[in-house]
């Protein structure tokens, strides 16, 4: 076990996972939230190349148009599906609801949406308040993502009877959700305003030199909790999933998501540069986990996919942390987790 984790990281870094055969997504429609760049854009290229029609979202029309042209060019002339773009800003509630209305108008019905990937997310190293009064990382990565996930599921779950197999909703999470101080969250839950207010409070923003990405890990932990609720909501009366809900961590991927960290100081810039240079895989490689997740069977409903832990190892680790009792498992779980 001690050697297994680093080994899997190295393998995942240098050996891209295999893609399914050409035509796997023929006739299917895949929605990717936040696909103007990075993992979302690379996933869109994979799905388009594999036969799907792809709907991407962007906050700014010109960035969406550029992404659409990129996907069309990369998928080549043999591409079978259409590429379209809808506007969505996960930071604004009205944008989330109007996006849903536009999505419904653009498809014949909920049964026509086969895969939805909620990929949009940020790392922010400055405390900023959203229009709704929450810290921005939490607003986008947790609240906006949860809202769109719920809106999509509420629409898609009713279409199960019209489909031969359940559709998929996949959330881009991060292994960093395993790192927050759970005891601190528990203490905040006792405060009168509750966890979310405390997490978003400027007073609790860790401004230290080493806190390069405050609230990112917590935003991903909180969204893991909401994904658990969303997974339950996706179950039918017979406990079979009406929509298969999963979360994924692509590992360290070479994208521009760390730009806010880089801009803090030359030291942070160097750290980001070296980390990416030595540990990050390409966006093409990282995005393959989204394709794999979209093909998982219903038995995997609710699972978190990543390159280091099997579903069983992850479950054991989470249970161990919940009990705050790592004594018996300390041999099994190296610190780097
Ligand atoms: N890169 C990694 O190593 C890594 C590791 C684990 C997990 N992840 C997760 O993977 C996802 C994608 O990350 P990435 O590395 O590809 O980042 P990225 O290159 O910065 O791309 C982020 C995407 O999210 C969109 N986005 C940002 N704010 C948004 C908002 N308010 N509303 C809607 N869309 C918004 C961006 O669109 P705009 O053009 O509108 O900005 C962009 O398309 C994130 O959820 C991230 O947490 C990344």
Tab-separated table of C-alpha atoms and ligand atoms in Angstrom:
chain	number	residue	atom	x	y	z
A	1	UNK	CA	0.000	0.000	0.000
A	2	UNK	CA	2.827	2.439	0.861
A	3	UNK	CA	4.389	2.020	-2.564
A	4	UNK	CA	1.149	1.673	-4.457
A	5	UNK	CA	0.000	5.295	-4.185
A	6	UNK	CA	3.161	7.032	-5.493
A	7	UNK	CA	3.457	4.370	-8.186
A	8	UNK	CA	-0.073	5.011	-9.392
A	9	UNK	CA	0.664	8.753	-9.463
A	10	UNK	CA	3.737	8.269	-11.630
A	11	UNK	CA	1.890	5.939	-13.968
A	12	UNK	CA	-1.050	8.373	-14.171
A	13	UNK	CA	1.339	11.274	-14.877
A	14	UNK	CA	3.210	9.679	-17.781
A	15	UNK	CA	0.823	7.092	-19.204
A	16	UNK	CA	-2.521	8.524	-20.358
A	17	UNK	CA	-5.513	6.279	-19.733
A	18	UNK	CA	-6.791	4.592	-22.892
A	19	UNK	CA	-9.789	6.150	-24.639
A	20	UNK	CA	-12.775	3.998	-25.655
A	21	UNK	CA	-13.177	3.067	-29.342
A	22	UNK	CA	-14.205	5.656	-31.899
A	23	UNK	CA	-17.991	5.973	-32.147
A	24	UNK	CA	-18.593	5.145	-28.462
A	25	UNK	CA	-20.686	8.292	-27.993
A	26	UNK	CA	-22.339	8.313	-31.427
A	27	UNK	CA	-25.791	9.888	-31.226
A	28	UNK	CA	-25.269	11.022	-27.604
A	29	UNK	CA	-25.329	14.550	-26.202
A	30	UNK	CA	-22.791	15.646	-23.606
A	31	UNK	CA	-23.000	18.883	-21.623
A	32	UNK	CA	-19.770	20.283	-20.172
A	33	UNK	CA	-20.077	23.190	-17.747
A	34	UNK	CA	-16.968	25.378	-17.933
A	35	UNK	CA	-15.292	24.200	-21.131
A	36	UNK	CA	-13.549	27.285	-22.483
A	37	UNK	CA	-10.143	26.034	-21.382
A	38	UNK	CA	-8.256	23.382	-19.397
A	39	UNK	CA	-9.838	20.033	-18.509
A	40	UNK	CA	-13.345	21.003	-19.686
A	41	UNK	CA	-12.094	21.996	-23.144
A	42	UNK	CA	-9.987	18.832	-23.474
A	43	UNK	CA	-12.948	16.683	-22.374
A	44	UNK	CA	-15.124	18.401	-24.992
A	45	UNK	CA	-12.586	17.474	-27.691
A	46	UNK	CA	-12.565	13.824	-26.523
A	47	UNK	CA	-16.359	13.537	-26.520
A	48	UNK	CA	-16.665	15.250	-29.927
A	49	UNK	CA	-13.978	12.969	-31.376
A	50	UNK	CA	-15.801	9.939	-29.975
A	51	UNK	CA	-19.021	10.885	-31.779
A	52	UNK	CA	-21.032	13.007	-29.311
A	53	UNK	CA	-22.803	16.289	-29.836
A	54	UNK	CA	-21.298	18.593	-27.238
A	55	UNK	CA	-22.860	21.556	-25.453
A	56	UNK	CA	-20.290	23.683	-23.668
A	57	UNK	CA	-20.850	26.659	-21.383
A	58	UNK	CA	-18.926	29.875	-21.041
A	59	UNK	CA	-19.346	33.115	-19.110
A	60	UNK	CA	-18.192	35.270	-22.017
A	61	UNK	CA	-19.576	34.688	-25.520
A	62	UNK	CA	-16.254	35.353	-27.290
A	63	UNK	CA	-14.458	32.733	-25.161
A	64	UNK	CA	-17.261	30.262	-25.880
A	65	UNK	CA	-16.969	30.922	-29.638
A	66	UNK	CA	-13.201	30.416	-29.531
A	67	UNK	CA	-13.634	27.138	-27.603
A	68	UNK	CA	-16.279	25.952	-30.087
A	69	UNK	CA	-13.916	26.627	-33.013
A	70	UNK	CA	-11.094	24.832	-31.186
A	71	UNK	CA	-13.256	21.725	-30.540
A	72	UNK	CA	-14.480	21.645	-34.152
A	73	UNK	CA	-10.915	21.928	-35.445
A	74	UNK	CA	-9.473	19.334	-33.038
A	75	UNK	CA	-12.250	16.780	-33.624
A	76	UNK	CA	-11.695	17.133	-37.376
A	77	UNK	CA	-13.925	16.756	-40.434
A	78	UNK	CA	-15.078	13.245	-39.458
A	79	UNK	CA	-16.858	14.692	-36.380
A	80	UNK	CA	-20.454	13.418	-36.254
A	81	UNK	CA	-22.145	15.626	-33.633
A	82	UNK	CA	-22.820	19.345	-33.285
A	83	UNK	CA	-20.942	21.713	-30.998
A	84	UNK	CA	-22.885	24.513	-29.340
A	85	UNK	CA	-22.331	26.938	-26.518
A	86	UNK	CA	-24.651	28.327	-23.824
A	87	UNK	CA	-23.912	31.151	-21.417
A	88	UNK	CA	-23.538	30.266	-17.735
A	89	UNK	CA	-21.933	32.031	-14.796
A	90	UNK	CA	-21.952	29.717	-11.773
A	91	UNK	CA	-21.425	32.756	-9.573
A	92	UNK	CA	-24.921	34.161	-10.289
A	93	UNK	CA	-28.175	32.404	-9.373
A	94	UNK	CA	-30.101	34.118	-12.214
A	95	UNK	CA	-27.512	32.894	-14.711
A	96	UNK	CA	-27.879	29.295	-13.395
A	97	UNK	CA	-31.667	29.336	-13.777
A	98	UNK	CA	-31.680	31.077	-17.177
A	99	UNK	CA	-29.018	28.611	-18.376
A	100	UNK	CA	-31.359	25.740	-17.450
A	101	UNK	CA	-34.200	27.360	-19.391
A	102	UNK	CA	-31.946	27.752	-22.456
A	103	UNK	CA	-30.721	24.147	-22.150
A	104	UNK	CA	-34.301	22.848	-22.030
A	105	UNK	CA	-35.136	24.886	-25.143
A	106	UNK	CA	-32.120	23.583	-27.013
A	107	UNK	CA	-32.979	19.874	-26.572
A	108	UNK	CA	-36.121	17.902	-27.494
A	109	UNK	CA	-36.432	16.722	-23.865
A	110	UNK	CA	-34.477	15.540	-20.812
A	111	UNK	CA	-34.002	12.051	-22.257
A	112	UNK	CA	-31.818	13.627	-24.959
A	113	UNK	CA	-29.110	14.610	-22.466
A	114	UNK	CA	-26.832	11.617	-21.890
A	115	UNK	CA	-23.955	13.061	-19.878
A	116	UNK	CA	-23.563	16.271	-17.861
A	117	UNK	CA	-20.134	17.215	-16.519
A	118	UNK	CA	-19.929	19.952	-13.894
A	119	UNK	CA	-16.353	21.074	-14.406
A	120	UNK	CA	-16.368	24.867	-13.857
A	121	UNK	CA	-14.291	25.921	-10.883
A	122	UNK	CA	-11.719	28.381	-9.587
A	123	UNK	CA	-8.791	28.732	-7.224
A	124	UNK	CA	-8.729	32.171	-5.639
A	125	UNK	CA	-5.998	33.474	-3.402
A	126	UNK	CA	-7.694	36.792	-2.545
A	127	UNK	CA	-10.856	37.018	-0.444
A	128	UNK	CA	-13.652	38.290	-2.691
A	129	UNK	CA	-17.358	38.490	-2.011
A	130	UNK	CA	-19.904	37.250	-4.541
A	131	UNK	CA	-23.013	39.273	-5.391
A	132	UNK	CA	-25.031	36.912	-3.157
A	133	UNK	CA	-22.745	37.600	-0.203
A	134	UNK	CA	-20.627	34.433	-0.061
A	135	UNK	CA	-16.893	34.025	-0.608
A	136	UNK	CA	-16.328	33.578	-4.364
A	137	UNK	CA	-14.605	30.153	-4.330
A	138	UNK	CA	-17.456	28.728	-2.259
A	139	UNK	CA	-20.059	30.489	-4.413
A	140	UNK	CA	-18.708	28.992	-7.660
A	141	UNK	CA	-17.219	25.623	-6.657
A	142	UNK	CA	-19.850	24.688	-4.087
A	143	UNK	CA	-23.084	26.692	-4.252
A	144	UNK	CA	-23.365	27.367	-7.999
A	145	UNK	CA	-22.186	23.859	-8.877
A	146	UNK	CA	-24.687	22.321	-6.454
A	147	UNK	CA	-27.519	24.492	-7.778
A	148	UNK	CA	-26.866	23.532	-11.406
A	149	UNK	CA	-26.402	19.876	-10.374
A	150	UNK	CA	-29.785	19.903	-8.651
A	151	UNK	CA	-31.514	21.693	-11.532
A	152	UNK	CA	-30.065	19.184	-14.002
A	153	UNK	CA	-30.971	16.182	-11.881
A	154	UNK	CA	-34.509	17.422	-11.226
A	155	UNK	CA	-34.980	17.604	-14.984
A	156	UNK	CA	-33.088	14.461	-16.028
A	157	UNK	CA	-34.389	11.984	-13.414
A	158	UNK	CA	-37.919	12.171	-14.845
A	159	UNK	CA	-36.654	10.875	-18.195
A	160	UNK	CA	-35.426	7.490	-16.970
A	161	UNK	CA	-38.429	5.573	-18.403
A	162	UNK	CA	-37.690	6.990	-21.873
A	163	UNK	CA	-34.074	5.792	-21.828
A	164	UNK	CA	-32.549	2.324	-22.158
A	165	UNK	CA	-29.930	3.148	-19.500
A	166	UNK	CA	-29.538	5.948	-16.938
A	167	UNK	CA	-27.860	9.201	-17.957
A	168	UNK	CA	-24.762	10.426	-16.089
A	169	UNK	CA	-23.933	13.501	-14.029
A	170	UNK	CA	-20.246	13.864	-13.142
A	171	UNK	CA	-18.748	16.478	-10.846
A	172	UNK	CA	-15.118	17.605	-11.088
A	173	UNK	CA	-13.963	17.424	-7.521
A	174	UNK	CA	-10.422	17.192	-6.198
A	175	UNK	CA	-8.518	14.925	-3.857
A	176	UNK	CA	-7.904	18.094	-1.852
A	177	UNK	CA	-11.336	17.606	-0.307
A	178	UNK	CA	-9.593	15.084	1.934
A	179	UNK	CA	-7.393	17.749	3.558
A	180	UNK	CA	-9.576	20.306	5.433
A	181	UNK	CA	-9.522	20.370	9.214
A	182	UNK	CA	-12.799	18.589	10.000
A	183	UNK	CA	-12.566	19.516	13.689
A	184	UNK	CA	-12.579	23.190	12.706
A	185	UNK	CA	-15.670	22.663	10.559
A	186	UNK	CA	-17.350	20.920	13.445
A	187	UNK	CA	-16.549	23.848	15.740
A	188	UNK	CA	-17.966	26.264	13.139
A	189	UNK	CA	-21.128	24.181	12.905
A	190	UNK	CA	-21.777	25.098	16.574
A	191	UNK	CA	-21.616	28.847	15.808
A	192	UNK	CA	-24.960	30.563	15.374
A	193	UNK	CA	-24.379	31.436	11.694
A	194	UNK	CA	-23.406	27.863	10.761
A	195	UNK	CA	-20.528	26.432	8.731
A	196	UNK	CA	-21.162	28.193	5.437
A	197	UNK	CA	-21.127	31.711	6.950
A	198	UNK	CA	-17.985	30.902	8.922
A	199	UNK	CA	-16.193	29.414	5.914
A	200	UNK	CA	-17.072	32.495	3.856
A	201	UNK	CA	-16.205	35.028	6.554
A	202	UNK	CA	-13.306	37.359	5.783
A	203	UNK	CA	-12.238	36.985	9.434
A	204	UNK	CA	-11.603	33.281	8.881
A	205	UNK	CA	-9.743	33.741	5.571
A	206	UNK	CA	-6.270	32.295	6.107
A	207	UNK	CA	-4.008	35.011	4.781
A	208	UNK	CA	-0.692	33.327	5.603
A	209	UNK	CA	2.176	33.062	3.127
A	210	UNK	CA	1.760	29.293	2.807
A	211	UNK	CA	-2.037	29.400	2.407
A	212	UNK	CA	-1.816	29.642	-1.352
A	213	UNK	CA	-5.342	28.512	-2.180
A	214	UNK	CA	-7.603	29.254	0.810
A	215	UNK	CA	-11.092	27.720	0.667
A	216	UNK	CA	-10.342	25.588	-2.414
A	217	UNK	CA	-10.110	22.331	-0.433
A	218	UNK	CA	-13.113	23.277	1.718
A	219	UNK	CA	-15.144	24.216	-1.374
A	220	UNK	CA	-14.451	20.738	-2.748
A	221	UNK	CA	-15.235	19.037	0.579
A	222	UNK	CA	-18.545	20.895	0.870
A	223	UNK	CA	-19.453	19.996	-2.702
A	224	UNK	CA	-18.674	16.332	-1.905
A	225	UNK	CA	-21.293	16.549	0.845
A	226	UNK	CA	-23.861	18.045	-1.536
A	227	UNK	CA	-22.976	15.419	-4.171
A	228	UNK	CA	-23.821	12.784	-1.574
A	229	UNK	CA	-27.259	14.391	-1.146
A	230	UNK	CA	-27.676	14.730	-4.912
A	231	UNK	CA	-26.747	11.031	-5.325
A	232	UNK	CA	-29.524	10.097	-2.890
A	233	UNK	CA	-31.992	12.321	-4.730
A	234	UNK	CA	-31.054	10.444	-7.940
A	235	UNK	CA	-32.328	7.120	-6.576
A	236	UNK	CA	-35.690	5.773	-7.670
A	237	UNK	CA	-38.216	4.131	-5.341
A	238	UNK	CA	-36.516	0.756	-6.011
A	239	UNK	CA	-33.128	2.290	-4.961
A	240	UNK	CA	-31.834	2.016	-8.540
A	241	UNK	CA	-30.259	5.276	-9.787
A	242	UNK	CA	-32.472	7.177	-12.223
A	243	UNK	CA	-29.306	9.106	-13.128
A	244	UNK	CA	-25.808	7.831	-12.303
A	245	UNK	CA	-24.047	10.488	-10.212
A	246	UNK	CA	-20.276	10.415	-9.670
A	247	UNK	CA	-17.413	12.710	-8.764
A	248	UNK	CA	-13.901	12.580	-10.190
A	249	UNK	CA	-10.437	13.914	-9.453
A	250	UNK	CA	-8.234	14.073	-12.539
A	251	UNK	CA	-4.988	14.385	-10.531
A	252	UNK	CA	-2.606	17.287	-11.024
A	253	UNK	CA	-3.296	18.686	-14.492
A	254	UNK	CA	-1.389	21.314	-16.448
A	255	UNK	CA	-3.943	24.129	-16.773
A	256	UNK	CA	-4.107	27.786	-15.856
A	257	UNK	CA	-6.194	27.221	-12.706
A	258	UNK	CA	-3.242	28.211	-10.502
A	259	UNK	CA	-2.867	31.693	-12.044
A	260	UNK	CA	-4.053	33.447	-8.868
A	261	UNK	CA	-1.467	31.583	-6.819
A	262	UNK	CA	1.284	32.444	-9.299
A	263	UNK	CA	0.409	36.125	-9.114
A	264	UNK	CA	1.007	36.284	-5.327
A	265	UNK	CA	4.830	36.466	-5.408
A	266	UNK	CA	7.803	35.265	-7.433
A	267	UNK	CA	8.161	32.421	-4.912
A	268	UNK	CA	4.580	31.208	-5.467
A	269	UNK	CA	5.100	31.589	-9.218
A	270	UNK	CA	8.194	29.369	-9.029
A	271	UNK	CA	6.392	26.766	-6.880
A	272	UNK	CA	3.476	26.560	-9.314
A	273	UNK	CA	5.883	26.351	-12.265
A	274	UNK	CA	7.938	23.530	-10.702
A	275	UNK	CA	4.884	21.613	-9.465
A	276	UNK	CA	3.355	21.670	-12.923
A	277	UNK	CA	6.655	20.853	-14.591
A	278	UNK	CA	7.329	17.759	-12.499
A	279	UNK	CA	3.931	16.424	-11.487
A	280	UNK	CA	1.171	17.598	-13.821
A	281	UNK	CA	-0.228	15.627	-16.717
A	282	UNK	CA	-1.597	17.289	-19.857
A	283	UNK	CA	-5.232	18.456	-20.004
A	284	UNK	CA	-5.813	15.822	-22.706
A	285	UNK	CA	-4.667	13.140	-20.286
A	286	UNK	CA	-6.493	14.558	-17.226
A	287	UNK	CA	-9.772	14.873	-19.128
A	288	UNK	CA	-9.813	11.153	-19.921
A	289	UNK	CA	-11.185	10.419	-16.457
A	290	UNK	CA	-14.332	12.371	-17.464
A	291	UNK	CA	-14.779	10.079	-20.468
A	292	UNK	CA	-14.210	6.976	-18.332
A	293	UNK	CA	-16.689	8.208	-15.693
A	294	UNK	CA	-19.358	8.740	-18.354
A	295	UNK	CA	-19.180	5.017	-19.166
A	296	UNK	CA	-19.372	3.645	-15.617
A	297	UNK	CA	-22.252	1.292	-14.810
A	298	UNK	CA	-25.015	2.038	-12.323
A	299	UNK	CA	-23.267	-0.075	-9.663
A	300	UNK	CA	-20.730	2.753	-9.314
A	301	UNK	CA	-23.424	5.335	-8.520
A	302	UNK	CA	-22.197	7.797	-5.869
A	303	UNK	CA	-18.526	6.829	-6.167
A	304	UNK	CA	-15.507	9.141	-6.310
A	305	UNK	CA	-13.076	8.217	-9.101
A	306	UNK	CA	-9.405	9.147	-8.970
A	307	UNK	CA	-6.060	7.727	-10.003
A	308	UNK	CA	-4.774	6.675	-6.566
A	309	UNK	CA	-7.472	5.076	-4.507
A	310	UNK	CA	-9.939	2.374	-5.391
A	311	UNK	CA	-13.535	3.025	-4.305
A	312	UNK	CA	-12.999	0.673	-1.389
A	313	UNK	CA	-9.765	2.357	-0.245
A	314	UNK	CA	-11.435	5.769	-0.476
A	315	UNK	CA	-14.430	4.607	1.585
A	316	UNK	CA	-12.137	3.190	4.256
A	317	UNK	CA	-10.116	6.393	4.360
A	318	UNK	CA	-13.178	8.637	4.714
A	319	UNK	CA	-14.612	6.431	7.458
A	320	UNK	CA	-11.262	6.483	9.221
A	321	UNK	CA	-11.147	10.293	9.085
A	322	UNK	CA	-14.733	10.632	10.216
A	323	UNK	CA	-13.894	8.633	13.309
A	324	UNK	CA	-10.835	10.840	13.846
A	325	UNK	CA	-9.109	7.627	14.763
A	326	UNK	CA	-6.214	6.824	12.527
A	327	UNK	CA	-4.279	4.755	15.029
A	328	UNK	CA	-5.204	1.354	13.675
A	329	UNK	CA	-4.785	2.319	10.049
A	330	UNK	CA	-1.647	4.477	10.259
A	331	UNK	CA	0.400	1.757	8.552
A	332	UNK	CA	-2.022	1.633	5.656
A	333	UNK	CA	-2.376	5.358	5.090
A	334	UNK	CA	0.761	7.330	4.328
A	335	UNK	CA	0.744	11.021	5.282
A	336	UNK	CA	0.631	12.199	1.696
A	337	UNK	CA	-3.056	11.376	1.491
B	1	LIG	N1	-6.007	21.431	-12.850
B	1	LIG	C1	-5.926	20.546	-11.849
B	1	LIG	O1	-4.825	20.097	-11.468
B	1	LIG	C2	-7.184	20.058	-11.155
B	1	LIG	C3	-7.062	19.041	-10.209
B	1	LIG	C4	-8.214	18.575	-9.574
B	1	LIG	C5	-9.446	19.113	-9.887
B	1	LIG	N2	-9.547	20.124	-10.810
B	1	LIG	C6	-10.879	20.671	-11.078
B	1	LIG	O2	-11.154	20.585	-12.456
B	1	LIG	C7	-12.008	21.654	-12.859
B	1	LIG	C8	-11.419	22.360	-14.066
B	1	LIG	O3	-10.166	22.879	-13.700
B	1	LIG	P1	-9.070	23.358	-14.751
B	1	LIG	O4	-7.758	23.032	-14.163
B	1	LIG	O5	-9.398	22.892	-16.121
B	1	LIG	O6	-9.261	24.950	-14.621
B	1	LIG	P2	-9.251	26.108	-15.734
B	1	LIG	O7	-8.320	25.769	-16.837
B	1	LIG	O8	-9.047	27.374	-14.981
B	1	LIG	O9	-10.746	26.034	-16.300
B	1	LIG	C9	-11.835	26.320	-15.461
B	1	LIG	C10	-13.111	26.409	-16.268
B	1	LIG	O10	-14.144	26.810	-15.354
B	1	LIG	C11	-14.826	27.921	-15.900
B	1	LIG	N3	-15.316	28.831	-14.868
B	1	LIG	C12	-14.604	29.570	-13.983
B	1	LIG	N4	-15.434	30.335	-13.251
B	1	LIG	C13	-16.685	30.066	-13.680
B	1	LIG	C14	-17.965	30.560	-13.332
B	1	LIG	N5	-18.131	31.508	-12.405
B	1	LIG	N6	-19.039	30.075	-13.986
B	1	LIG	C15	-18.896	29.134	-14.962
B	1	LIG	N7	-17.715	28.640	-15.343
B	1	LIG	C16	-16.616	29.105	-14.710
B	1	LIG	C17	-13.807	28.628	-16.776
B	1	LIG	O11	-14.481	29.386	-17.749
B	1	LIG	P3	-14.176	30.946	-18.049
B	1	LIG	O12	-13.575	30.964	-19.397
B	1	LIG	O13	-15.508	31.576	-18.030
B	1	LIG	O14	-13.259	31.456	-16.975
B	1	LIG	C18	-13.048	27.451	-17.370
B	1	LIG	O15	-13.684	26.970	-18.521
B	1	LIG	C19	-12.178	22.549	-11.634
B	1	LIG	O16	-13.399	22.263	-10.996
B	1	LIG	C20	-11.008	22.137	-10.749
B	1	LIG	O17	-11.276	22.370	-9.391
B	1	LIG	C21	-8.451	20.603	-11.451
